[in-house]
C-alpha cells in the first residue's frame, strides 16, 4: 500500500488521479496543487509544481512513497534530481526523468542530436545561434516552403513558427535569436516541413524496458476544421484509425525501441513516460518532437483504455521491474472533449460558476482548470473540463461526450464539435 503524490493541476493529473484511485495498491492520494476535481479523489496540497522545497516537505509530511510528475516544467527544472540529492528522501520513488533526460523535451537541439545519433527518423534540421546566423539563413534557402522554426527551449507550446514566405522566415529567425521567446530562443532549430497526419504515441519506461500505452490523436486548434490559433488541446481520440498494427510495428521498431536503447547507450538514466509526437508521411512514421510526460488532453482518453493497474506500471518504471509487468488495453474507443473559456486561447475571464456537473452520465468530467470559490466549482483556466467517454466506435464515444457537454454549463463555454473529422 502506497501513498502517492501527483504533481500538477490539469486534466491530465485529474485523469491520472482517477486511474490511480482504482488501484488496490493505493493507500492515500495527494495532488499538488491539484484542482477542484482532484480534491474529490484525494487531498490537494497548495504547493506549486516548481516549489521543490514545498514538494519535499509535503512528501515527508504525508509519508509519500511515490511521486508522479505530470508536467514537463518541474522535470526540466530537475525535480527528480532534487529528490535524489536529498538523503531524507531516498525511499521516495519519483516517476519522471531527471533533468538530463528531460532535455529530450527541454531542448529541441538535444532531441534532434539524439535522434540523428540513433538513426531515428525525423525532419532534416540545422541548429542556429546568433553567431551562426549566416549558416541558418543559408540552410533556410536550401529548404522548400513552408519553413519551420523552433525555439530550442520550453516556450509553453508557442515556440514553433511555420512560415510560408522565405523573407519572412529569415526575419523571424533573426527575431527569435534576438530574444522573441527569451532564453528559449537563444538557439533555434530550423527544420524541414513534413506533411502528413499526426498522432501521439506514449510509452512508459524504466530505462531498460518499455510498455506502449494506447495511441491517441489530439486536436490543437481552437476552431473547427483545425482552424485558428493553437491551444493546449481541444480534445483527443484513441485509438487512431490510421495508426494500425503495421504502422505501430514500424513505430516500435524504428522509434520506440531505438529511443530506449539510445538512452541506454548514451547512459542517460530515464524513467517515466516518453511521448512521441509523430507524423505519418505516406504511412512512414517520423518524429516531430519528444515530450517527457504524458500528453494533455490525450491522457484524458488514454487512461480510460488502460485496464491494468496503473500504479503497478508506475512501480515498474520506478523500480526497474517493468519487464515483469503486463499492460492490458481496453478495446473500446475513448475520447476527451475539452470545454474551454470564452476567448481562449486569447484573454478570457475566470471565476464563472460551472453548473450541471452532477448531471453527467456515461462520461467522466476531468477538471482541467477549475477551483472552488465560495463552495462552488468555478472556471480557473482556459481549458476548463475534459469530458471523457467510452464508445464502441469513435463516433459513439464522441456522442456520449457531446451530450454531456450540453449538460455542463458556464458563461462563455465553447467546445469543438468536429473532433475526429479528419479520420472518417
Ligand atoms: P511542437 O511544439 O514541436 O509540438 O510543434 C507544434 C506543431 O508544429 C506540431 O504539432 C506540428 O503540427 C507542427 N510541426 C512541428 N514541426 C514540424 C515539421 N517539421 N513539419 C511539419 N509540422 C511541424
Ligand atoms: N497534447 C499535446 C501535449 O500535451 O503537448
CSV table of C-alpha atoms and ligand atoms in Angstrom, one decimal:
chain,number,residue,atom,x,y,z
A,1,UNK,CA,0.0,0.0,0.0
A,2,UNK,CA,1.4,3.3,-1.0
A,3,UNK,CA,0.9,7.0,-0.5
A,4,UNK,CA,1.1,8.7,-3.9
A,5,UNK,CA,1.7,12.4,-4.7
A,6,UNK,CA,0.7,13.6,-8.2
A,7,UNK,CA,2.4,16.9,-9.2
A,8,UNK,CA,0.3,19.1,-11.4
A,9,UNK,CA,-3.1,20.7,-11.7
A,10,UNK,CA,-4.6,19.9,-15.1
A,11,UNK,CA,-7.0,17.4,-16.8
A,12,UNK,CA,-4.1,15.0,-17.2
A,13,UNK,CA,-3.5,14.9,-13.5
A,14,UNK,CA,-7.2,14.5,-12.7
A,15,UNK,CA,-7.4,11.6,-15.2
A,16,UNK,CA,-4.3,10.0,-13.6
A,17,UNK,CA,-5.7,10.5,-10.2
A,18,UNK,CA,-8.9,8.8,-11.3
A,19,UNK,CA,-7.0,5.8,-12.6
A,20,UNK,CA,-4.6,5.6,-9.6
A,21,UNK,CA,-7.6,5.8,-7.2
A,22,UNK,CA,-8.8,2.4,-8.6
A,23,UNK,CA,-5.6,0.7,-7.6
A,24,UNK,CA,-5.6,-1.8,-4.8
A,25,UNK,CA,-2.0,-0.7,-4.1
A,26,UNK,CA,-3.1,2.8,-3.2
A,27,UNK,CA,-3.3,3.9,0.4
A,28,UNK,CA,-3.6,7.7,0.3
A,29,UNK,CA,-3.6,10.1,-2.7
A,30,UNK,CA,-2.3,13.7,-2.7
A,31,UNK,CA,-2.2,16.2,-5.6
A,32,UNK,CA,-0.1,19.3,-5.6
A,33,UNK,CA,-1.6,21.7,-6.3
A,34,UNK,CA,-4.5,19.9,-8.0
A,35,UNK,CA,-7.9,21.4,-8.9
A,36,UNK,CA,-11.5,21.2,-7.8
A,37,UNK,CA,-11.8,17.8,-9.5
A,38,UNK,CA,-8.8,16.2,-7.9
A,39,UNK,CA,-9.9,17.3,-4.4
A,40,UNK,CA,-12.8,14.8,-4.8
A,41,UNK,CA,-10.3,11.9,-5.2
A,42,UNK,CA,-7.5,12.8,-2.8
A,43,UNK,CA,-6.1,15.6,-0.8
A,44,UNK,CA,-4.9,18.8,-2.6
A,45,UNK,CA,-1.8,20.3,-1.3
A,46,UNK,CA,-1.4,24.1,-2.1
A,47,UNK,CA,2.2,23.8,-3.4
A,48,UNK,CA,3.2,24.8,-7.0
A,49,UNK,CA,4.9,22.5,-9.4
A,50,UNK,CA,8.2,24.4,-9.3
A,51,UNK,CA,8.3,24.8,-5.5
A,52,UNK,CA,10.7,22.0,-4.9
A,53,UNK,CA,11.2,22.7,-1.2
A,54,UNK,CA,7.4,22.8,-0.7
A,55,UNK,CA,7.1,19.5,-2.6
A,56,UNK,CA,9.8,17.9,-0.5
A,57,UNK,CA,8.2,19.0,2.7
A,58,UNK,CA,4.8,17.7,1.5
A,59,UNK,CA,6.3,14.4,0.6
A,60,UNK,CA,7.9,13.9,4.0
A,61,UNK,CA,4.9,15.1,6.0
A,62,UNK,CA,2.5,12.8,4.1
A,63,UNK,CA,4.8,9.8,4.1
A,64,UNK,CA,4.8,9.7,0.3
A,65,UNK,CA,6.1,6.5,-1.3
A,66,UNK,CA,5.9,7.6,-4.9
A,67,UNK,CA,5.8,10.9,-6.7
A,68,UNK,CA,4.2,11.1,-10.2
A,69,UNK,CA,5.2,14.2,-12.1
A,70,UNK,CA,2.6,15.4,-14.6
A,71,UNK,CA,4.0,18.4,-16.4
A,72,UNK,CA,7.4,19.0,-18.1
A,73,UNK,CA,8.4,22.1,-16.3
A,74,UNK,CA,9.4,20.6,-13.0
A,75,UNK,CA,11.1,17.7,-14.8
A,76,UNK,CA,13.2,20.1,-16.9
A,77,UNK,CA,13.9,22.1,-13.8
A,78,UNK,CA,15.3,19.0,-12.0
A,79,UNK,CA,12.6,17.9,-9.5
A,80,UNK,CA,13.7,14.3,-9.7
A,81,UNK,CA,17.4,15.2,-9.2
A,82,UNK,CA,16.4,17.3,-6.3
A,83,UNK,CA,14.7,14.3,-4.6
A,84,UNK,CA,17.7,12.1,-5.4
A,85,UNK,CA,20.1,14.6,-3.9
A,86,UNK,CA,18.3,14.8,-0.5
A,87,UNK,CA,19.3,12.0,1.9
A,88,UNK,CA,16.0,12.2,3.8
A,89,UNK,CA,14.0,11.4,0.6
A,90,UNK,CA,16.0,8.3,-0.5
A,91,UNK,CA,13.0,6.0,-0.1
A,92,UNK,CA,10.7,8.0,-2.3
A,93,UNK,CA,10.3,6.8,-5.8
A,94,UNK,CA,9.9,9.5,-8.4
A,95,UNK,CA,8.3,8.7,-11.8
A,96,UNK,CA,9.6,11.1,-14.4
A,97,UNK,CA,13.1,11.6,-15.9
A,98,UNK,CA,15.9,13.5,-14.3
A,99,UNK,CA,16.9,16.9,-15.7
A,100,UNK,CA,19.4,15.5,-18.2
A,101,UNK,CA,17.0,13.1,-19.8
A,102,UNK,CA,14.2,15.7,-19.7
A,103,UNK,CA,16.2,17.6,-22.3
A,104,UNK,CA,14.5,15.4,-24.8
A,105,UNK,CA,11.7,17.9,-24.4
A,106,UNK,CA,13.5,20.8,-22.8
A,107,UNK,CA,15.9,21.3,-25.8
A,108,UNK,CA,14.9,20.7,-29.4
A,109,UNK,CA,18.6,20.7,-30.3
A,110,UNK,CA,19.3,18.0,-27.8
A,111,UNK,CA,16.4,15.9,-29.1
A,112,UNK,CA,17.5,16.3,-32.7
A,113,UNK,CA,21.1,15.3,-32.0
A,114,UNK,CA,19.8,12.3,-30.1
A,115,UNK,CA,17.6,11.2,-33.0
A,116,UNK,CA,20.4,11.7,-35.5
A,117,UNK,CA,22.9,9.7,-33.3
A,118,UNK,CA,20.4,6.8,-33.0
A,119,UNK,CA,19.1,7.0,-36.6
A,120,UNK,CA,15.5,7.7,-35.5
A,121,UNK,CA,13.5,9.2,-38.4
A,122,UNK,CA,12.9,12.9,-38.1
A,123,UNK,CA,13.0,16.0,-40.3
A,124,UNK,CA,16.3,17.5,-41.6
A,125,UNK,CA,17.4,20.4,-39.5
A,126,UNK,CA,20.0,23.0,-38.6
A,127,UNK,CA,20.6,24.4,-35.2
A,128,UNK,CA,21.3,28.1,-35.2
A,129,UNK,CA,22.7,30.5,-32.6
A,130,UNK,CA,23.3,34.3,-33.1
A,131,UNK,CA,26.9,33.6,-34.0
A,132,UNK,CA,25.8,31.1,-36.7
A,133,UNK,CA,23.1,33.2,-38.3
A,134,UNK,CA,24.6,33.1,-41.8
A,135,UNK,CA,24.6,29.3,-41.7
A,136,UNK,CA,21.0,29.3,-40.6
A,137,UNK,CA,20.0,31.6,-43.4
A,138,UNK,CA,21.9,29.5,-45.9
A,139,UNK,CA,20.1,26.4,-44.6
A,140,UNK,CA,16.7,28.1,-45.0
A,141,UNK,CA,17.5,28.8,-48.6
A,142,UNK,CA,18.0,25.0,-49.2
A,143,UNK,CA,14.6,24.3,-47.8
A,144,UNK,CA,11.2,24.5,-49.6
A,145,UNK,CA,8.3,26.4,-48.1
A,146,UNK,CA,6.8,26.3,-45.6
A,147,UNK,CA,9.7,26.9,-43.2
A,148,UNK,CA,9.7,25.5,-39.7
A,149,UNK,CA,11.4,27.5,-36.9
A,150,UNK,CA,11.5,26.1,-33.4
A,151,UNK,CA,12.7,27.8,-30.2
A,152,UNK,CA,15.2,25.4,-28.6
A,153,UNK,CA,13.8,25.7,-25.1
A,154,UNK,CA,10.4,25.3,-23.4
A,155,UNK,CA,8.1,28.0,-24.7
A,156,UNK,CA,4.7,26.7,-23.3
A,157,UNK,CA,3.8,25.3,-26.7
A,158,UNK,CA,4.2,28.6,-28.5
A,159,UNK,CA,7.8,28.3,-29.7
A,160,UNK,CA,7.1,26.8,-33.1
A,161,UNK,CA,6.6,29.0,-36.1
A,162,UNK,CA,5.5,27.7,-39.6
A,163,UNK,CA,6.0,30.4,-42.2
A,164,UNK,CA,5.2,30.3,-45.9
A,165,UNK,CA,7.5,33.1,-47.2
A,166,UNK,CA,11.3,32.9,-47.2
A,167,UNK,CA,11.9,36.6,-46.5
A,168,UNK,CA,9.5,36.4,-43.6
A,169,UNK,CA,11.2,33.2,-42.3
A,170,UNK,CA,14.6,34.9,-42.4
A,171,UNK,CA,13.2,37.9,-40.5
A,172,UNK,CA,11.6,35.6,-37.9
A,173,UNK,CA,14.8,33.6,-37.4
A,174,UNK,CA,16.6,36.9,-36.6
A,175,UNK,CA,13.8,38.0,-34.2
A,176,UNK,CA,13.8,34.6,-32.4
A,177,UNK,CA,17.6,34.8,-31.9
A,178,UNK,CA,17.1,38.4,-30.7
A,179,UNK,CA,15.0,37.1,-27.8
A,180,UNK,CA,11.4,36.8,-29.1
A,181,UNK,CA,10.9,33.8,-26.7
A,182,UNK,CA,13.5,34.9,-24.2
A,183,UNK,CA,16.2,32.4,-23.4
A,184,UNK,CA,14.2,29.7,-25.0
A,185,UNK,CA,15.0,31.0,-28.5
A,186,UNK,CA,18.7,31.8,-28.0
A,187,UNK,CA,19.1,28.7,-30.1
A,188,UNK,CA,16.6,28.0,-32.9
A,189,UNK,CA,16.1,24.7,-34.7
A,190,UNK,CA,15.3,25.3,-38.4
A,191,UNK,CA,13.6,22.3,-39.8
A,192,UNK,CA,12.3,20.7,-43.0
A,193,UNK,CA,8.5,20.8,-43.1
A,194,UNK,CA,6.9,17.4,-43.0
A,195,UNK,CA,3.4,16.9,-44.4
A,196,UNK,CA,1.2,14.2,-43.1
A,197,UNK,CA,-1.2,13.4,-40.3
A,198,UNK,CA,-0.1,13.5,-36.7
A,199,UNK,CA,-0.6,11.2,-33.7
A,200,UNK,CA,0.7,10.8,-30.2
A,201,UNK,CA,2.3,7.6,-29.1
A,202,UNK,CA,3.2,7.0,-25.4
A,203,UNK,CA,5.5,4.6,-23.7
A,204,UNK,CA,6.3,4.1,-20.0
A,205,UNK,CA,9.9,3.0,-19.4
A,206,UNK,CA,12.2,2.1,-16.6
A,207,UNK,CA,15.2,2.9,-18.8
A,208,UNK,CA,15.6,-0.7,-19.8
A,209,UNK,CA,12.2,-2.0,-20.9
A,210,UNK,CA,9.1,-0.2,-22.0
A,211,UNK,CA,5.3,-0.7,-22.4
A,212,UNK,CA,3.4,1.0,-25.1
A,213,UNK,CA,0.2,2.8,-24.0
A,214,UNK,CA,-2.8,3.4,-26.2
A,215,UNK,CA,-2.1,5.7,-29.2
A,216,UNK,CA,-4.1,8.9,-29.4
A,217,UNK,CA,-4.6,12.0,-31.6
A,218,UNK,CA,-5.2,15.4,-30.2
A,219,UNK,CA,-6.8,18.5,-31.8
A,220,UNK,CA,-4.7,21.6,-31.1
A,221,UNK,CA,-6.5,24.4,-33.0
A,222,UNK,CA,-9.3,26.4,-31.4
A,223,UNK,CA,-11.6,26.3,-34.5
A,224,UNK,CA,-13.5,23.6,-36.3
A,225,UNK,CA,-11.7,22.0,-39.2
A,226,UNK,CA,-8.4,22.7,-37.4
A,227,UNK,CA,-8.6,26.4,-38.0
A,228,UNK,CA,-7.5,29.4,-35.9
A,229,UNK,CA,-5.0,29.6,-33.1
A,230,UNK,CA,-3.2,26.8,-31.3
A,231,UNK,CA,-4.4,25.8,-27.9
A,232,UNK,CA,-3.2,23.4,-25.2
A,233,UNK,CA,-5.5,20.9,-26.8
A,234,UNK,CA,-9.3,20.8,-27.6
A,235,UNK,CA,-9.8,17.1,-27.4
A,236,UNK,CA,-8.3,13.7,-28.1
A,237,UNK,CA,-9.4,10.4,-29.5
A,238,UNK,CA,-8.0,6.9,-29.0
A,239,UNK,CA,-7.3,4.6,-30.9
A,240,UNK,CA,-6.3,6.3,-34.1
A,241,UNK,CA,-7.6,4.6,-37.2
A,242,UNK,CA,-4.5,5.2,-39.4
A,243,UNK,CA,-2.2,4.0,-36.6
A,244,UNK,CA,-2.9,0.4,-37.4
A,245,UNK,CA,-0.9,-2.6,-36.5
A,246,UNK,CA,1.5,-2.3,-39.4
A,247,UNK,CA,2.1,1.4,-38.6
A,248,UNK,CA,2.6,0.8,-34.9
A,249,UNK,CA,5.1,-2.0,-35.6
A,250,UNK,CA,7.2,0.5,-37.6
A,251,UNK,CA,6.8,3.0,-34.7
A,252,UNK,CA,8.1,0.4,-32.2
A,253,UNK,CA,10.9,-0.9,-34.4
A,254,UNK,CA,12.2,2.4,-35.8
A,255,UNK,CA,11.3,4.9,-33.0
A,256,UNK,CA,10.3,3.5,-29.6
A,257,UNK,CA,12.9,0.7,-29.2
A,258,UNK,CA,15.8,2.8,-30.7
A,259,UNK,CA,14.9,5.6,-28.3
A,260,UNK,CA,15.0,3.4,-25.2
A,261,UNK,CA,18.1,1.7,-26.5
A,262,UNK,CA,19.6,5.1,-27.3
A,263,UNK,CA,19.1,6.3,-23.8
A,264,UNK,CA,20.8,3.2,-22.5
A,265,UNK,CA,23.8,3.6,-25.0
A,266,UNK,CA,24.2,7.2,-24.0
A,267,UNK,CA,24.0,6.2,-20.3
A,268,UNK,CA,21.1,8.6,-19.7
A,269,UNK,CA,19.1,7.4,-16.7
A,270,UNK,CA,15.4,7.7,-17.6
A,271,UNK,CA,12.2,6.5,-16.0
A,272,UNK,CA,8.7,7.7,-16.7
A,273,UNK,CA,6.9,8.5,-19.8
A,274,UNK,CA,8.1,9.2,-23.3
A,275,UNK,CA,5.6,10.9,-25.6
A,276,UNK,CA,6.5,10.6,-29.2
A,277,UNK,CA,4.8,13.3,-31.3
A,278,UNK,CA,4.7,11.6,-34.6
A,279,UNK,CA,3.7,12.4,-38.1
A,280,UNK,CA,2.8,9.8,-40.7
A,281,UNK,CA,4.3,10.7,-44.0
A,282,UNK,CA,2.8,8.2,-46.5
A,283,UNK,CA,2.5,5.7,-43.7
A,284,UNK,CA,6.1,6.2,-42.6
A,285,UNK,CA,6.3,7.5,-39.0
A,286,UNK,CA,8.7,10.4,-38.3
A,287,UNK,CA,9.3,12.1,-35.0
A,288,UNK,CA,8.1,15.7,-34.8
A,289,UNK,CA,9.0,16.0,-31.1
A,290,UNK,CA,9.6,14.2,-27.9
A,291,UNK,CA,7.9,15.1,-24.7
A,292,UNK,CA,9.0,13.6,-21.3
A,293,UNK,CA,5.5,13.3,-19.9
A,294,UNK,CA,2.0,12.3,-20.9
A,295,UNK,CA,0.0,14.4,-23.3
A,296,UNK,CA,-2.8,16.6,-22.3
A,297,UNK,CA,-5.7,16.1,-23.3
A,298,UNK,CA,-4.5,12.7,-24.6
A,299,UNK,CA,-4.2,11.3,-21.1
A,300,UNK,CA,-7.9,12.1,-20.5
A,301,UNK,CA,-8.7,9.5,-23.3
A,302,UNK,CA,-5.7,7.1,-22.8
A,303,UNK,CA,-6.4,6.5,-19.1
A,304,UNK,CA,-9.8,5.1,-20.0
A,305,UNK,CA,-8.2,2.4,-22.2
A,306,UNK,CA,-5.6,1.1,-19.7
A,307,UNK,CA,-7.2,-1.9,-18.0
A,308,UNK,CA,-4.2,-2.9,-15.9
A,309,UNK,CA,-3.3,-1.5,-12.5
A,310,UNK,CA,-1.6,1.9,-13.4
A,311,UNK,CA,0.1,2.0,-10.0
A,312,UNK,CA,1.8,-1.3,-10.8
A,313,UNK,CA,3.2,0.2,-14.0
A,314,UNK,CA,4.4,3.2,-12.2
A,315,UNK,CA,6.2,1.0,-9.6
A,316,UNK,CA,7.7,-1.0,-12.5
A,317,UNK,CA,9.0,2.2,-14.1
A,318,UNK,CA,10.4,3.5,-10.8
A,319,UNK,CA,12.0,0.2,-9.6
A,320,UNK,CA,13.3,-1.1,-12.9
A,321,UNK,CA,10.9,-4.0,-12.9
A,322,UNK,CA,8.8,-3.1,-15.9
A,323,UNK,CA,9.7,-6.3,-17.7
A,324,UNK,CA,7.7,-8.2,-15.1
A,325,UNK,CA,4.6,-6.1,-15.7
A,326,UNK,CA,1.9,-6.5,-18.2
A,327,UNK,CA,-0.3,-3.9,-19.8
A,328,UNK,CA,-3.8,-4.7,-20.8
A,329,UNK,CA,-5.7,-2.4,-23.1
A,330,UNK,CA,-9.4,-1.8,-23.3
A,331,UNK,CA,-10.6,-2.5,-26.9
A,332,UNK,CA,-13.2,0.2,-26.7
A,333,UNK,CA,-12.7,3.7,-28.1
A,334,UNK,CA,-12.2,6.6,-25.8
A,335,UNK,CA,-12.4,10.3,-26.4
A,336,UNK,CA,-12.0,13.5,-24.5
A,337,UNK,CA,-13.8,16.7,-25.4
A,338,UNK,CA,-12.4,19.9,-23.9
A,339,UNK,CA,-14.8,22.6,-22.7
A,340,UNK,CA,-12.9,25.9,-22.7
A,341,UNK,CA,-13.5,29.5,-21.5
A,342,UNK,CA,-14.9,32.1,-24.0
A,343,UNK,CA,-12.0,34.0,-25.6
A,344,UNK,CA,-9.4,31.2,-25.0
A,345,UNK,CA,-6.6,31.0,-26.2
A,346,UNK,CA,-6.7,34.8,-26.1
A,347,UNK,CA,-7.7,36.6,-23.0
A,348,UNK,CA,-10.6,35.1,-21.0
A,349,UNK,CA,-12.3,35.6,-17.7
A,350,UNK,CA,-12.0,33.2,-14.8
A,351,UNK,CA,-14.4,32.5,-11.9
A,352,UNK,CA,-17.5,31.6,-13.9
A,353,UNK,CA,-19.7,29.2,-11.9
A,354,UNK,CA,-19.9,25.7,-13.5
A,355,UNK,CA,-23.3,24.0,-13.3
A,356,UNK,CA,-24.6,20.6,-14.3
A,357,UNK,CA,-21.6,18.5,-13.3
A,358,UNK,CA,-23.9,16.3,-11.2
A,359,UNK,CA,-25.9,15.5,-14.4
A,360,UNK,CA,-23.0,13.9,-16.2
A,361,UNK,CA,-23.9,10.3,-17.2
A,362,UNK,CA,-21.8,7.8,-19.1
A,363,UNK,CA,-18.9,10.2,-19.2
A,364,UNK,CA,-16.2,11.4,-16.8
A,365,UNK,CA,-15.7,15.1,-16.2
A,366,UNK,CA,-11.9,15.6,-15.7
A,367,UNK,CA,-11.3,19.0,-14.4
A,368,UNK,CA,-8.5,20.9,-16.3
A,369,UNK,CA,-8.8,24.5,-15.0
A,370,UNK,CA,-11.3,24.7,-12.0
A,371,UNK,CA,-11.3,25.8,-8.4
A,372,UNK,CA,-13.7,26.2,-5.6
A,373,UNK,CA,-14.9,29.7,-5.0
A,374,UNK,CA,-17.4,30.2,-2.1
A,375,UNK,CA,-18.1,26.5,-2.3
A,376,UNK,CA,-19.0,26.5,-6.0
A,377,UNK,CA,-16.9,24.8,-8.7
A,378,UNK,CA,-15.7,27.7,-10.9
A,379,UNK,CA,-13.6,28.1,-14.0
A,380,UNK,CA,-10.0,28.8,-13.3
A,381,UNK,CA,-8.2,28.4,-16.6
A,382,UNK,CA,-8.6,28.5,-20.4
A,383,UNK,CA,-9.2,24.8,-20.6
A,384,UNK,CA,-11.8,24.0,-18.0
A,385,UNK,CA,-13.2,20.4,-18.2
A,386,UNK,CA,-12.4,17.4,-20.4
A,387,UNK,CA,-15.4,15.2,-20.9
A,388,UNK,CA,-14.2,11.7,-21.5
A,389,UNK,CA,-16.3,8.8,-22.7
A,390,UNK,CA,-16.1,5.3,-24.0
A,391,UNK,CA,-17.9,4.0,-27.1
A,392,UNK,CA,-17.9,1.1,-29.4
A,393,UNK,CA,-16.8,3.5,-32.1
A,394,UNK,CA,-15.1,6.9,-32.1
A,395,UNK,CA,-18.4,8.5,-33.0
A,396,UNK,CA,-20.4,6.7,-30.3
A,397,UNK,CA,-17.8,7.9,-27.7
A,398,UNK,CA,-18.0,11.4,-29.1
A,399,UNK,CA,-21.8,11.4,-28.9
A,400,UNK,CA,-21.6,10.5,-25.3
A,401,UNK,CA,-19.2,13.3,-24.6
A,402,UNK,CA,-21.2,15.8,-26.6
A,403,UNK,CA,-24.4,15.0,-24.9
A,404,UNK,CA,-22.7,15.7,-21.5
A,405,UNK,CA,-21.0,18.8,-22.9
A,406,UNK,CA,-24.5,20.2,-23.3
A,407,UNK,CA,-25.4,19.5,-19.7
A,408,UNK,CA,-22.4,21.2,-18.2
A,409,UNK,CA,-22.7,25.0,-18.4
A,410,UNK,CA,-20.7,28.1,-17.6
A,411,UNK,CA,-20.7,31.6,-19.1
A,412,UNK,CA,-18.7,31.6,-22.4
A,413,UNK,CA,-18.4,27.8,-22.7
A,414,UNK,CA,-17.0,26.6,-26.0
A,415,UNK,CA,-16.0,23.3,-27.4
A,416,UNK,CA,-15.2,21.8,-30.8
A,417,UNK,CA,-18.0,19.6,-32.2
A,418,UNK,CA,-15.9,18.2,-35.1
A,419,UNK,CA,-13.3,16.1,-33.3
A,420,UNK,CA,-12.3,13.1,-35.5
A,421,UNK,CA,-13.4,14.9,-38.7
A,422,UNK,CA,-10.1,14.1,-40.4
A,423,UNK,CA,-10.3,10.4,-39.6
A,424,UNK,CA,-13.7,9.3,-41.0
B,1,LIG,P1,5.9,21.1,-31.4
B,1,LIG,O1,5.9,22.3,-30.4
B,1,LIG,O2,7.3,20.6,-31.7
B,1,LIG,O3,4.9,20.1,-31.0
B,1,LIG,O4,5.3,21.7,-32.7
B,1,LIG,C1,4.0,22.2,-32.8
B,1,LIG,C2,3.3,21.7,-34.0
B,1,LIG,O5,4.0,22.2,-35.2
B,1,LIG,C3,3.3,20.2,-34.2
B,1,LIG,O6,2.3,19.6,-33.5
B,1,LIG,C4,3.2,20.1,-35.7
B,1,LIG,O7,1.8,20.3,-36.1
B,1,LIG,C5,3.9,21.3,-36.2
B,1,LIG,N1,5.3,20.9,-36.6
B,1,LIG,C6,6.4,20.9,-35.9
B,1,LIG,N2,7.4,20.5,-36.6
B,1,LIG,C7,7.0,20.3,-37.9
B,1,LIG,C8,7.6,19.9,-39.1
B,1,LIG,N3,8.9,19.6,-39.1
B,1,LIG,N4,6.8,19.7,-40.1
B,1,LIG,C9,5.5,20.0,-40.1
B,1,LIG,N5,4.9,20.4,-39.0
B,1,LIG,C10,5.6,20.6,-37.9
B,2,LIG,N1,-1.4,17.4,-26.4
B,2,LIG,C1,-0.1,17.7,-26.6
B,2,LIG,C2,0.7,18.0,-25.5
B,2,LIG,O1,0.4,17.6,-24.4
B,2,LIG,O2,1.8,18.5,-25.6
